[in-house]
XYZ file of C-alpha atoms in Angstrom:
740
model
C -15.019 -68.528 -16.490
C -14.707 -68.624 -12.696
C -11.653 -67.341 -10.839
C -9.810 -70.575 -10.185
C -10.673 -72.618 -13.211
C -9.068 -70.337 -15.803
C -5.740 -70.906 -14.030
C -6.384 -74.667 -14.055
C -7.140 -74.667 -17.782
C -4.760 -77.102 -19.562
C -2.352 -75.362 -21.959
C -3.290 -77.956 -24.549
C -6.610 -76.163 -25.079
C -5.022 -72.786 -25.789
C -1.696 -73.458 -27.437
C -2.024 -76.507 -29.626
C -0.586 -79.967 -29.061
C 3.060 -79.623 -30.079
C 3.821 -76.512 -27.978
C 1.857 -77.797 -24.971
C 3.691 -81.128 -25.137
C 7.130 -79.486 -25.138
C 6.103 -77.187 -22.273
C 4.889 -80.133 -20.209
C 7.851 -82.410 -20.898
C 10.727 -79.948 -20.814
C 9.561 -77.035 -18.657
C 7.058 -78.790 -16.358
C 4.340 -76.307 -17.393
C 0.871 -77.845 -17.711
C -1.764 -75.209 -16.977
C -2.444 -71.548 -17.673
C -1.408 -70.791 -14.080
C 1.910 -72.626 -14.530
C 2.724 -70.493 -17.571
C 1.696 -67.225 -15.897
C 4.048 -68.073 -13.035
C 6.876 -68.859 -15.466
C 8.490 -65.443 -15.130
C 11.029 -63.841 -17.476
C 14.580 -64.420 -16.263
C 15.700 -60.997 -17.478
C 14.770 -58.291 -19.963
C 16.628 -57.083 -23.036
C 16.546 -53.348 -23.583
C 15.929 -52.532 -27.201
C 16.875 -48.902 -26.810
C 15.281 -45.888 -28.491
C 15.577 -45.422 -32.246
C 19.089 -44.363 -33.157
C 20.517 -43.033 -36.426
C 23.331 -45.183 -37.793
C 25.688 -42.198 -37.660
C 25.204 -41.842 -33.856
C 25.553 -45.426 -32.657
C 27.012 -45.668 -29.121
C 29.387 -48.572 -28.503
C 28.373 -51.354 -26.067
C 24.785 -50.152 -25.758
C 21.482 -51.691 -26.815
C 20.031 -49.831 -29.769
C 17.119 -50.035 -32.148
C 17.609 -48.834 -35.692
C 15.340 -48.578 -38.728
C 17.332 -49.086 -41.915
C 17.357 -50.540 -45.383
C 19.298 -53.628 -46.443
C 22.010 -52.542 -48.910
C 23.735 -55.883 -49.285
C 23.608 -59.456 -47.872
C 26.122 -62.237 -48.487
C 27.030 -65.627 -47.018
C 30.731 -66.190 -46.315
C 32.382 -69.523 -45.525
C 35.137 -69.975 -42.953
C 36.953 -72.789 -41.154
C 37.607 -74.665 -44.446
C 33.976 -74.451 -45.433
C 32.709 -75.940 -42.180
C 31.396 -72.626 -40.846
C 28.900 -70.153 -42.358
C 28.442 -66.482 -41.655
C 25.802 -64.122 -43.060
C 26.939 -60.496 -43.350
C 24.266 -57.841 -43.996
C 25.041 -54.177 -44.634
C 22.422 -51.595 -43.640
C 22.053 -47.977 -44.580
C 19.675 -45.253 -43.330
C 21.047 -42.242 -45.187
C 23.133 -41.142 -42.178
C 25.592 -44.002 -42.130
C 26.211 -47.711 -42.623
C 26.131 -50.673 -40.209
C 27.060 -54.298 -40.520
C 24.963 -57.173 -39.121
C 26.371 -60.654 -38.659
C 24.599 -64.007 -38.158
C 26.382 -67.344 -37.577
C 25.712 -71.075 -37.870
C 22.117 -72.265 -37.985
C 21.002 -68.676 -37.363
C 21.750 -67.651 -40.978
C 18.888 -69.379 -42.818
C 15.895 -67.228 -41.880
C 17.575 -63.780 -42.212
C 19.199 -64.911 -45.490
C 15.728 -65.495 -46.942
C 14.156 -62.345 -45.472
C 16.826 -59.623 -45.439
C 17.013 -59.019 -49.171
C 18.561 -55.835 -50.625
C 15.961 -53.045 -50.604
C 13.930 -54.443 -47.650
C 13.330 -52.100 -44.730
C 13.256 -53.394 -41.162
C 13.867 -52.547 -37.498
C 16.881 -54.125 -35.851
C 17.683 -54.321 -32.134
C 20.916 -55.473 -30.517
C 24.102 -54.464 -28.755
C 26.660 -52.426 -30.697
C 30.157 -53.901 -30.882
C 33.243 -53.331 -33.021
C 34.845 -55.930 -35.270
C 37.736 -55.149 -37.621
C 37.274 -51.460 -36.767
C 33.667 -51.563 -38.042
C 30.507 -51.117 -35.951
C 28.325 -54.219 -35.990
C 25.311 -55.929 -34.405
C 25.716 -59.688 -33.893
C 22.526 -61.780 -34.138
C 20.140 -58.824 -33.704
C 16.397 -59.356 -33.341
C 14.527 -57.724 -36.206
C 11.085 -57.032 -37.564
C 10.379 -56.410 -41.263
C 8.411 -53.239 -42.060
C 5.825 -52.959 -44.754
C 7.078 -50.030 -46.813
C 3.668 -49.475 -48.416
C 1.786 -48.399 -45.270
C 3.613 -45.483 -43.609
C 1.258 -45.247 -40.586
C 1.502 -48.934 -39.855
C 5.289 -48.755 -40.124
C 5.421 -45.833 -37.645
C 3.169 -47.731 -35.221
C 5.328 -50.850 -35.517
C 8.465 -48.793 -34.875
C 6.951 -47.247 -31.733
C 5.819 -50.617 -30.425
C 9.183 -52.237 -31.131
C 11.684 -49.594 -29.988
C 12.238 -48.649 -26.360
C 10.435 -51.744 -25.080
C 11.798 -54.205 -22.532
C 11.929 -57.565 -24.221
C 11.246 -60.433 -21.738
C 13.738 -63.315 -21.933
C 12.167 -66.503 -20.542
C 13.823 -69.602 -19.088
C 13.652 -71.721 -22.251
C 14.777 -75.100 -23.557
C 16.333 -76.377 -26.751
C 12.927 -77.356 -28.132
C 11.240 -74.027 -27.345
C 13.012 -70.695 -27.444
C 12.178 -67.571 -25.467
C 10.225 -65.697 -28.142
C 7.877 -68.664 -28.688
C 7.285 -68.825 -24.942
C 6.577 -65.065 -25.032
C 3.978 -65.684 -27.760
C 2.350 -68.408 -25.655
C 2.283 -66.042 -22.659
C 0.446 -63.484 -24.820
C -2.253 -66.100 -25.360
C -2.773 -66.707 -21.614
C -2.213 -63.150 -20.279
C -5.946 -62.270 -20.257
C -6.357 -64.969 -17.566
C -4.135 -62.934 -15.213
C -7.369 -61.105 -14.296
C -8.548 -64.343 -12.622
C -5.513 -64.662 -10.314
C -6.475 -65.664 -6.767
C -4.811 -63.147 -4.463
C -3.332 -64.868 -1.385
C -2.474 -61.688 0.539
C -5.066 -60.544 3.089
C -6.469 -57.156 2.039
C -5.120 -55.409 5.158
C -1.600 -56.631 4.408
C -1.869 -55.708 0.726
C -3.074 -52.209 1.448
C -0.803 -51.683 4.444
C 2.284 -52.343 2.328
C 0.954 -50.588 -0.762
C 1.313 -53.573 -3.074
C 0.294 -53.633 -6.731
C -2.823 -55.852 -7.234
C -1.830 -59.375 -8.300
C -3.348 -59.310 -11.844
C -1.505 -56.059 -12.511
C 1.756 -57.503 -11.121
C 1.461 -60.502 -13.477
C 0.880 -58.195 -16.470
C 3.801 -55.992 -15.482
C 6.240 -58.862 -14.966
C 5.477 -60.312 -18.412
C 4.966 -57.097 -20.404
C 6.660 -54.216 -18.604
C 6.630 -50.790 -20.192
C 9.423 -49.514 -17.920
C 12.020 -50.782 -15.466
C 9.829 -49.429 -12.654
C 7.093 -51.859 -13.801
C 9.526 -54.762 -13.364
C 10.536 -53.614 -9.866
C 6.899 -53.173 -8.899
C 5.893 -56.604 -10.107
C 8.886 -58.353 -8.549
C 8.313 -56.762 -5.153
C 4.736 -58.000 -5.158
C 5.410 -61.527 -6.499
C 8.324 -62.120 -4.106
C 6.050 -61.259 -1.216
C 3.408 -63.716 -2.385
C 5.930 -66.557 -2.485
C 7.522 -65.725 0.844
C 4.194 -65.206 2.582
C 2.470 -68.358 1.331
C 5.462 -70.530 2.251
C 5.762 -68.920 5.689
C 2.028 -69.388 6.332
C 2.431 -73.090 5.510
C 5.321 -73.334 7.971
C 3.555 -71.277 10.645
C 0.528 -73.592 10.414
C 2.870 -76.562 10.735
C 4.400 -75.076 13.893
C 0.951 -74.232 15.235
C -0.240 -77.809 14.644
C 2.803 -79.095 16.534
C 1.914 -76.944 19.534
C -1.446 -78.732 19.605
C 0.156 -82.202 19.943
C 0.518 -83.665 23.425
C 3.952 -84.572 24.818
C 5.232 -85.516 28.252
C 6.910 -82.515 29.882
C 10.460 -83.479 30.933
C 11.565 -81.102 33.673
C 15.015 -81.048 35.310
C 15.246 -82.881 38.640
C 17.380 -81.551 41.500
C 20.370 -83.744 42.453
C 19.785 -85.991 39.462
C 22.004 -87.264 36.704
C 22.406 -83.798 35.117
C 23.620 -82.190 38.354
C 26.053 -85.052 38.948
C 27.340 -84.692 35.369
C 27.715 -80.898 35.596
C 29.592 -81.268 38.906
C 32.274 -83.450 37.334
C 32.847 -81.302 34.209
C 36.498 -80.149 34.128
C 35.507 -76.849 32.452
C 32.700 -74.305 32.553
C 30.161 -74.115 29.759
C 30.437 -71.190 27.347
C 27.832 -68.450 27.534
C 26.386 -69.746 24.272
C 26.062 -73.291 25.618
C 24.305 -71.967 28.744
C 21.897 -69.863 26.660
C 21.044 -72.662 24.192
C 20.666 -75.213 27.031
C 18.134 -72.901 28.655
C 16.136 -72.634 25.395
C 16.101 -76.436 25.155
C 15.189 -77.012 28.837
C 12.315 -74.511 28.491
C 11.022 -76.456 25.466
C 11.373 -79.832 27.214
C 9.331 -78.554 30.164
C 6.257 -77.876 28.003
C 3.496 -80.342 27.231
C 3.875 -80.213 23.475
C 6.823 -81.584 21.527
C 9.958 -79.489 21.121
C 11.034 -79.019 17.497
C 14.404 -77.316 17.622
C 17.284 -76.968 15.188
C 20.643 -76.569 16.913
C 23.210 -75.221 14.521
C 26.713 -74.614 15.644
C 30.138 -74.193 14.165
C 32.343 -77.258 13.991
C 33.606 -77.787 17.535
C 31.267 -75.314 19.231
C 30.158 -77.985 21.712
C 26.808 -79.126 20.270
C 27.284 -82.682 21.559
C 27.703 -81.359 25.103
C 24.453 -79.364 24.824
C 22.611 -82.376 23.373
C 23.957 -84.689 26.090
C 22.742 -82.344 28.849
C 19.274 -82.364 27.223
C 19.362 -86.185 27.123
C 20.354 -86.386 30.804
C 17.453 -84.072 31.736
C 15.025 -86.421 29.973
C 16.532 -89.468 31.722
C 16.191 -87.630 35.066
C 12.506 -87.117 34.244
C 12.008 -90.861 33.715
C 12.277 -90.962 29.930
C 14.767 -92.290 27.399
C 16.778 -90.421 24.786
C 17.933 -91.665 21.388
C 20.642 -90.138 19.239
C 20.555 -90.913 15.537
C 23.905 -90.646 13.705
C 24.385 -90.935 9.923
C 27.287 -93.440 9.929
C 28.591 -96.252 12.105
C 31.927 -94.482 12.587
C 30.072 -91.448 13.889
C 27.711 -93.477 16.099
C 30.717 -95.258 17.647
C 32.523 -91.943 18.053
C 29.520 -90.353 19.808
C 29.107 -93.417 22.020
C 32.771 -93.331 22.970
C 32.882 -89.585 23.678
C 29.579 -89.609 25.621
C 30.596 -92.554 27.818
C 33.997 -90.894 28.408
C 32.348 -87.588 29.356
C 29.899 -89.349 31.698
C 32.402 -91.764 33.271
C 30.786 -93.914 35.970
C 27.451 -92.143 35.330
C 27.234 -94.156 32.072
C 27.408 -97.457 33.950
C 24.048 -97.478 35.722
C 23.302 -100.878 37.254
C 26.844 -102.105 36.591
C 29.566 -102.923 39.084
C 31.424 -99.706 39.927
C 28.714 -97.625 38.230
C 27.073 -94.689 39.955
C 23.734 -95.311 41.649
C 22.509 -92.153 39.915
C 23.803 -93.425 36.560
C 22.079 -94.932 33.573
C 23.145 -97.319 30.845
C 24.388 -95.822 27.561
C 24.060 -98.376 24.749
C 25.199 -98.450 21.147
C 23.044 -99.989 18.427
C 24.394 -100.404 14.886
C 23.640 -102.769 12.027
C 26.915 -104.669 12.257
C 26.885 -105.537 15.982
C 27.150 -109.183 16.983
C 23.900 -110.956 17.850
C 24.561 -111.222 21.591
C 25.465 -107.550 22.021
C 22.510 -106.539 19.901
C 20.075 -108.705 21.891
C 21.341 -107.181 25.151
C 21.017 -103.625 23.776
C 17.422 -104.275 22.629
C 16.575 -105.731 26.043
C 18.068 -102.712 27.835
C 15.913 -100.412 25.691
C 12.603 -102.176 26.173
C 13.064 -102.524 29.960
C 14.192 -98.910 30.330
C 17.520 -100.039 31.813
C 19.272 -97.970 29.122
C 18.405 -94.278 29.413
C 20.473 -93.308 26.388
C 20.914 -95.125 23.086
C 23.182 -93.991 20.281
C 22.811 -95.631 16.910
C 22.536 -95.519 13.159
C 19.351 -96.154 11.182
C 19.414 -99.620 12.849
C 17.494 -97.804 15.623
C 14.554 -97.424 13.279
C 13.933 -101.127 12.653
C 10.629 -102.594 13.784
C 12.297 -104.840 16.379
C 13.579 -101.838 18.340
C 11.192 -100.888 21.155
C 11.571 -98.322 23.902
C 10.280 -98.280 27.441
C 9.464 -94.548 27.213
C 11.113 -92.552 24.430
C 11.156 -88.876 25.443
C 13.743 -87.209 23.190
C 15.165 -87.859 19.735
C 18.424 -86.110 18.829
C 19.251 -86.232 15.111
C 22.864 -85.510 14.216
C 23.614 -83.984 10.824
C 19.981 -83.815 9.696
C 20.871 -83.335 6.019
C 22.175 -86.903 5.825
C 18.837 -88.428 6.786
C 15.734 -89.075 4.800
C 12.835 -87.377 6.522
C 11.068 -90.736 6.723
C 13.872 -92.141 8.892
C 13.575 -89.304 11.350
C 9.840 -89.774 11.553
C 10.052 -93.537 11.965
C 12.136 -93.043 15.104
C 9.767 -90.392 16.448
C 6.845 -92.777 16.047
C 8.396 -95.131 18.634
C 7.330 -92.901 21.525
C 4.054 -93.511 23.404
C 3.266 -89.943 22.422
C 5.362 -87.682 20.195
C 8.841 -87.330 21.731
C 10.719 -84.028 21.779
C 13.004 -83.502 18.787
C 16.411 -81.828 18.603
C 18.072 -81.649 15.198
C 21.787 -80.786 15.165
C 23.844 -79.563 12.258
C 27.420 -78.344 11.956
C 26.676 -77.010 8.480
C 25.996 -73.349 9.162
C 22.775 -72.334 7.467
C 22.149 -68.694 6.561
C 19.199 -67.330 8.515
C 16.964 -67.067 5.465
C 17.541 -70.692 4.452
C 16.855 -71.768 8.016
C 13.590 -69.804 7.805
C 12.556 -71.491 4.560
C 14.027 -74.992 4.629
C 13.802 -75.601 8.384
C 10.960 -73.179 8.945
C 9.004 -75.611 11.097
C 11.856 -75.810 13.622
C 12.770 -73.158 16.171
C 16.453 -72.313 15.750
C 19.267 -72.092 18.293
C 22.747 -71.053 17.222
C 26.060 -71.822 18.966
C 28.584 -69.445 17.506
C 31.214 -69.261 20.251
C 34.086 -71.711 20.213
C 34.986 -73.236 23.602
C 38.101 -71.798 25.273
C 41.360 -73.492 24.339
C 40.445 -73.947 20.659
C 43.271 -73.031 18.306
C 43.191 -71.099 15.042
C 43.424 -73.054 11.770
C 45.568 -71.732 8.918
C 44.290 -72.788 5.465
C 46.171 -72.629 2.164
C 45.456 -73.681 -1.421
C 48.185 -75.929 -2.905
C 48.132 -75.644 -6.737
C 49.612 -79.099 -7.448
C 49.572 -78.739 -11.218
C 51.033 -75.233 -11.603
C 53.505 -75.580 -8.725
C 54.401 -79.223 -7.972
C 57.041 -78.101 -5.442
C 54.183 -76.727 -3.298
C 52.850 -80.283 -2.951
C 56.297 -81.581 -1.938
C 56.397 -78.831 0.685
C 52.931 -79.900 1.910
C 54.234 -83.399 2.674
C 57.272 -81.883 4.390
C 54.883 -79.872 6.611
C 53.019 -83.075 7.521
C 56.329 -84.712 8.452
C 57.265 -81.681 10.594
C 53.936 -81.879 12.462
C 54.525 -85.575 13.198
C 58.101 -84.873 14.341
C 56.668 -82.312 16.763
C 54.556 -85.061 18.328
C 51.329 -84.363 16.403
C 49.224 -86.282 13.857
C 47.678 -85.601 10.463
C 44.748 -86.504 8.218
C 44.923 -86.930 4.444
C 41.451 -86.872 2.852
C 40.621 -88.287 -0.615
C 37.294 -88.264 -2.495
C 37.376 -91.977 -3.363
C 38.230 -95.330 -1.744
C 39.901 -96.896 -4.782
C 39.037 -100.577 -4.486
C 37.420 -102.599 -7.263
C 33.904 -102.177 -5.959
C 34.526 -98.453 -6.047
C 35.447 -98.587 -9.685
C 33.967 -101.709 -11.303
C 37.216 -101.558 -13.251
C 38.929 -104.668 -11.991
C 36.886 -106.879 -14.291
C 38.414 -105.714 -17.534
C 41.861 -104.177 -17.885
C 40.882 -102.405 -21.100
C 38.543 -100.033 -19.302
C 41.289 -99.111 -16.850
C 43.756 -98.510 -19.681
C 41.304 -96.297 -21.555
C 40.623 -94.306 -18.400
C 44.326 -93.919 -17.722
C 44.913 -92.660 -21.248
C 42.045 -90.153 -20.914
C 43.454 -89.006 -17.586
C 46.907 -88.467 -19.036
C 45.465 -86.397 -21.863
C 43.149 -84.353 -19.645
C 43.579 -84.379 -15.852
C 40.030 -82.981 -15.471
C 38.732 -86.317 -16.790
C 40.775 -88.530 -14.487
C 38.960 -90.265 -11.659
C 39.280 -88.526 -8.280
C 42.285 -89.532 -6.158
C 41.718 -92.577 -3.987
C 42.565 -93.448 -0.367
C 44.215 -96.801 -1.098
C 46.435 -95.455 -3.887
C 47.507 -92.288 -2.047
C 48.231 -94.223 1.185
C 50.414 -96.609 -0.795
C 52.301 -93.770 -2.514
C 52.867 -91.935 0.769
C 54.156 -95.055 2.560
C 56.678 -95.633 -0.225
C 57.539 -91.988 -0.853
C 56.958 -88.661 0.870
C 55.944 -90.109 4.263
C 58.088 -93.275 4.295
C 58.916 -94.371 7.835
C 55.757 -92.829 9.391
C 52.776 -94.842 10.610
C 50.266 -94.399 7.766
C 46.841 -96.111 8.074
C 43.608 -95.971 6.056
C 39.976 -95.471 7.072
C 36.945 -95.716 4.774
C 33.310 -96.712 4.821
C 33.735 -100.201 3.354
C 36.044 -101.514 6.072
C 34.696 -103.967 8.628
C 33.267 -101.987 11.590
C 35.697 -103.614 14.028
C 38.635 -102.618 11.808
C 37.314 -99.064 11.531
C 36.914 -98.860 15.272
C 40.391 -100.290 15.808
C 42.019 -97.726 13.463
C 40.100 -94.830 15.095
C 41.076 -96.002 18.574
C 44.761 -96.270 17.635
C 44.668 -92.888 15.909
C 42.992 -91.319 18.971
C 45.618 -92.958 21.203
C 48.440 -91.479 19.099
C 49.700 -94.821 17.728
C 49.007 -93.805 14.101
C 50.842 -90.786 12.639
C 48.837 -90.178 9.472
C 45.275 -91.284 8.724
C 44.379 -91.423 5.009
C 40.573 -91.379 4.884
C 37.445 -90.610 2.920
C 34.903 -88.135 4.294
C 33.881 -90.651 7.006
C 35.886 -88.330 9.281
C 33.810 -85.328 8.231
C 31.694 -85.036 11.353
C 32.158 -85.869 14.991
C 35.677 -87.311 14.901
C 37.573 -85.693 17.759
C 41.343 -86.157 18.089
C 42.819 -83.028 19.736
C 46.390 -84.090 18.852
C 45.673 -84.027 15.079
C 46.954 -80.680 13.823
C 47.335 -81.024 10.043
C 44.988 -81.999 7.231
C 45.768 -82.370 3.533
C 42.655 -82.563 1.317
C 43.469 -84.102 -2.081
C 41.396 -83.006 -5.100
C 39.854 -80.432 -2.780
C 37.907 -78.900 -5.692
C 35.789 -82.076 -5.818
C 34.235 -81.237 -2.429
C 31.598 -78.615 -1.628
C 32.358 -75.500 0.405
C 30.447 -76.671 3.486
C 32.064 -80.093 3.312
C 35.564 -78.590 3.194
C 34.701 -76.444 6.198
C 33.440 -79.509 8.078
C 36.555 -81.501 7.262
C 38.851 -78.672 8.293
C 37.087 -78.593 11.668
C 38.744 -81.911 12.540
C 42.101 -80.173 13.170
C 43.038 -77.475 15.687
C 40.831 -79.128 18.310
C 43.585 -78.982 20.936
C 45.979 -76.306 22.123
C 48.297 -76.459 19.065
C 47.364 -74.439 15.941
C 45.787 -76.328 13.020
C 46.873 -76.416 9.394
C 44.637 -77.295 6.440
C 46.094 -77.656 2.936
C 43.669 -77.741 -0.008
C 45.388 -79.558 -2.879
C 43.934 -78.959 -6.335
C 44.837 -79.298 -9.995
C 42.066 -76.906 -10.998
C 43.061 -73.994 -13.205
C 43.808 -70.753 -11.394
C 40.966 -68.846 -13.093
C 38.357 -71.586 -12.591
C 35.296 -71.267 -10.305
C 36.590 -74.342 -8.428
C 39.760 -72.490 -7.471
C 37.753 -69.408 -6.480
C 35.729 -71.647 -4.157
C 38.893 -73.029 -2.535
C 40.335 -69.541 -2.093
C 37.113 -68.517 -0.335
C 37.431 -71.458 2.076
C 41.092 -70.634 2.726
C 40.242 -66.981 3.376
C 37.755 -67.386 6.239
C 36.944 -69.668 9.168
C 33.449 -68.233 9.490
C 31.087 -71.036 8.533
C 28.113 -68.720 8.109
C 30.070 -66.569 5.679
C 31.093 -69.720 3.758
C 27.562 -71.069 3.637
C 26.553 -67.754 2.108
C 29.286 -68.048 -0.528
C 28.256 -71.645 -1.174
C 24.662 -70.588 -1.633
C 25.559 -67.705 -3.926
C 27.535 -70.073 -6.131
C 24.973 -72.850 -6.262
C 21.983 -70.524 -5.979
C 19.168 -71.599 -3.742
C 17.549 -73.960 -6.247
C 19.994 -76.676 -5.243
C 19.690 -76.068 -1.562
C 15.919 -76.060 -1.553
C 15.750 -78.781 -4.178
C 17.678 -81.201 -1.988
C 15.882 -80.183 1.148
C 12.546 -80.815 -0.495
C 13.349 -84.414 -1.379
C 13.167 -83.731 -5.070
C 9.924 -81.770 -4.920
C 10.057 -78.852 -7.337
C 10.741 -75.666 -5.444
C 7.818 -73.263 -5.235
C 10.242 -70.354 -5.250
C 10.409 -68.773 -8.676
C 10.957 -65.115 -7.941
C 12.386 -65.216 -4.441
C 16.115 -65.742 -4.029
C 16.791 -67.001 -0.538
C 20.176 -65.345 -0.409
C 19.151 -61.818 -1.465
C 15.677 -61.456 -0.016
C 16.345 -61.865 3.677
C 14.236 -58.842 4.628
C 11.236 -60.013 2.599
C 11.396 -63.513 4.130
C 11.771 -62.201 7.690
C 8.897 -59.726 7.273
C 6.693 -62.362 5.603
C 7.387 -64.758 8.463
C 6.267 -62.157 11.008
C 3.044 -61.446 9.095
C 2.396 -65.176 8.602
C 2.776 -65.930 12.320
C 0.297 -63.156 13.158
C -2.229 -64.376 10.554
C -2.060 -68.005 11.762
C -2.262 -67.016 15.439
C -5.446 -65.054 14.729
C -7.049 -67.626 12.401
C -5.303 -71.053 12.446
C -7.745 -72.605 9.985
C -7.706 -69.509 7.730
C -11.511 -69.543 7.789
C -11.675 -65.824 6.982
C -9.081 -66.018 4.223
C -10.527 -68.393 1.584
C -8.174 -67.101 -1.152
C -5.124 -67.841 0.957
C -6.523 -71.315 1.675
C -6.986 -71.943 -2.053
C -3.409 -70.896 -2.897
C -2.001 -72.948 -0.007
C -3.867 -76.027 -1.160
C -2.297 -75.646 -4.598
C 1.183 -75.223 -3.099
C 0.875 -78.024 -0.602
C 0.244 -80.897 -2.876
C 0.877 -84.256 -1.285
C 4.674 -84.347 -1.668
C 5.255 -80.859 -0.425
C 2.964 -81.331 2.531
C 5.148 -84.287 3.492
C 8.339 -82.290 3.106
C 7.002 -79.554 5.355
C 5.664 -82.135 7.744
C 9.045 -83.700 8.217
C 11.243 -80.633 8.071
């Protein structure tokens, strides 16, 4: 059988229909290769053979003993069954216990007088040593040699525990792996020989054998080190080739122009840029000046001044005769960006208008809900080139929208956009425009290297001068209701001191939100369930909380609501009045999560805070403390003190470092989620690598991958690597990598 085809062999041929069907449907395993790359999740230690008299507590042991007695006992009024087996080996006695459905097989097999090996962890129950649900193997008492051999093979081994499913347990998967293990010899090794030898790696077939059937813990370490490297290296080669291909595309160089729009803008800034902003701007200007498209990820803490950096890049492109488009995920955010950019630019944003600067340009807004006349004018300004800067939502992507000369696309909060949307906008340039992706969600370096590996990364980690600290506290509303009352008092105090506050809820609370208004019975049933178990109640809603606050804790204050289903004009009106200080308290959904900038807002109360993710809470909190007064963020939760949800909230309250929080977030969700989402539902190719723990492997693999691709972009001299890449980059994944 040739080297590739044995890995492509369908499991159906080797394992029989029923097993192969379950593997395909429930574990997404279809070929021999799939199963060989389905690694054990962990290993049970069976322990060396131990006499019953010497059993150590809390350790894994293997014993050979004879069944003295076996009986089934009922409990829980006959609803539960327990099988108790007593063993003896001449040195002592030991009890085994099996519960539930697990009693049938041992009840038939473990008959008094039978000899067997048993492996499990020793515990104590009712002052007696016991093994609960041990694995066991019956020994044939007639053949002493065979029994000794079986004992040696069974004891002291590491038992692989596979990711399994209800229909197929780990030991049956292990049996199936035994059937395909000989094919490990045919594994195509993706690592170039020089790299393999230079780092002293175990050969791939040997690594596959060791990971599935290790003799020792050192075997496991050996195999893991090798297999992690394969994953990291192949993925980084794919990304390095992507970046290399981008450097081959043509783009118009957009170089700064002396005495242009950028200089005029810089001259009127009332503050100096931070060192970080200067450094990142230089990286961006250097990219814009080259004749291939920039692909840069700008990540910065909430409030680190990303918009300012992006605006300076946009002005540079306008100076060089091009246009710049900024894509925002929501209308509220697009309007907010438009407002803050036109305010920052002043008369420079009124090019061609009365009172505008002769060096200025037009800055237009384009959203789906604009009136026809305004929309027509905006489209005209874009196609004639009158507007140098356009800020909009996905309405920018529609076919009708045409540019005079699109030179730069800035995408705000990349994770909110489908990759297709980003690409559709990029395709509107005469040749590929430069691309700047911004995110306020701090991404650990390793995730940036894997998920956004085709983008160069710039980080803004300094906060501009004048930013105030934010104090965060968890408010346990269920255990200590008086804490919640105090929270509302604190909001009132902030307002009395001339400041404003946000109250954030997970839900809007209108009928469309619930589909409850149609039948009162559903509402009643839900209410009853909520009363019985607060975990089951629907999340708190903006409209209900606003109503309660107006009538109760915040009576007499100006309380307004903001959510995504309001008419755009109403949303804009509320935001304007809040920004102007005419509204005391804004009760909102997460529409305020990014980009909303009201320096006078100092307090935020997040209701049902445990229903939000760590990064989202950090984003929301970044809306306060934007002025000179200190910020306060109160995380209200009914979650139990010992729950993971509460641990998450305590972590958020304990640090303002977004990178530290993103690490915590990742550790809790593990990287499967992060990569899963980023790959638009494509199954992650990472099985052994954990993005959070293997930073060194990923960084080293990236370096090696860049060197390999620089020397041989088409991988002509590395056919094995090409083969493995082709398997990894099936159509979907190629697209994911293509679009970042």
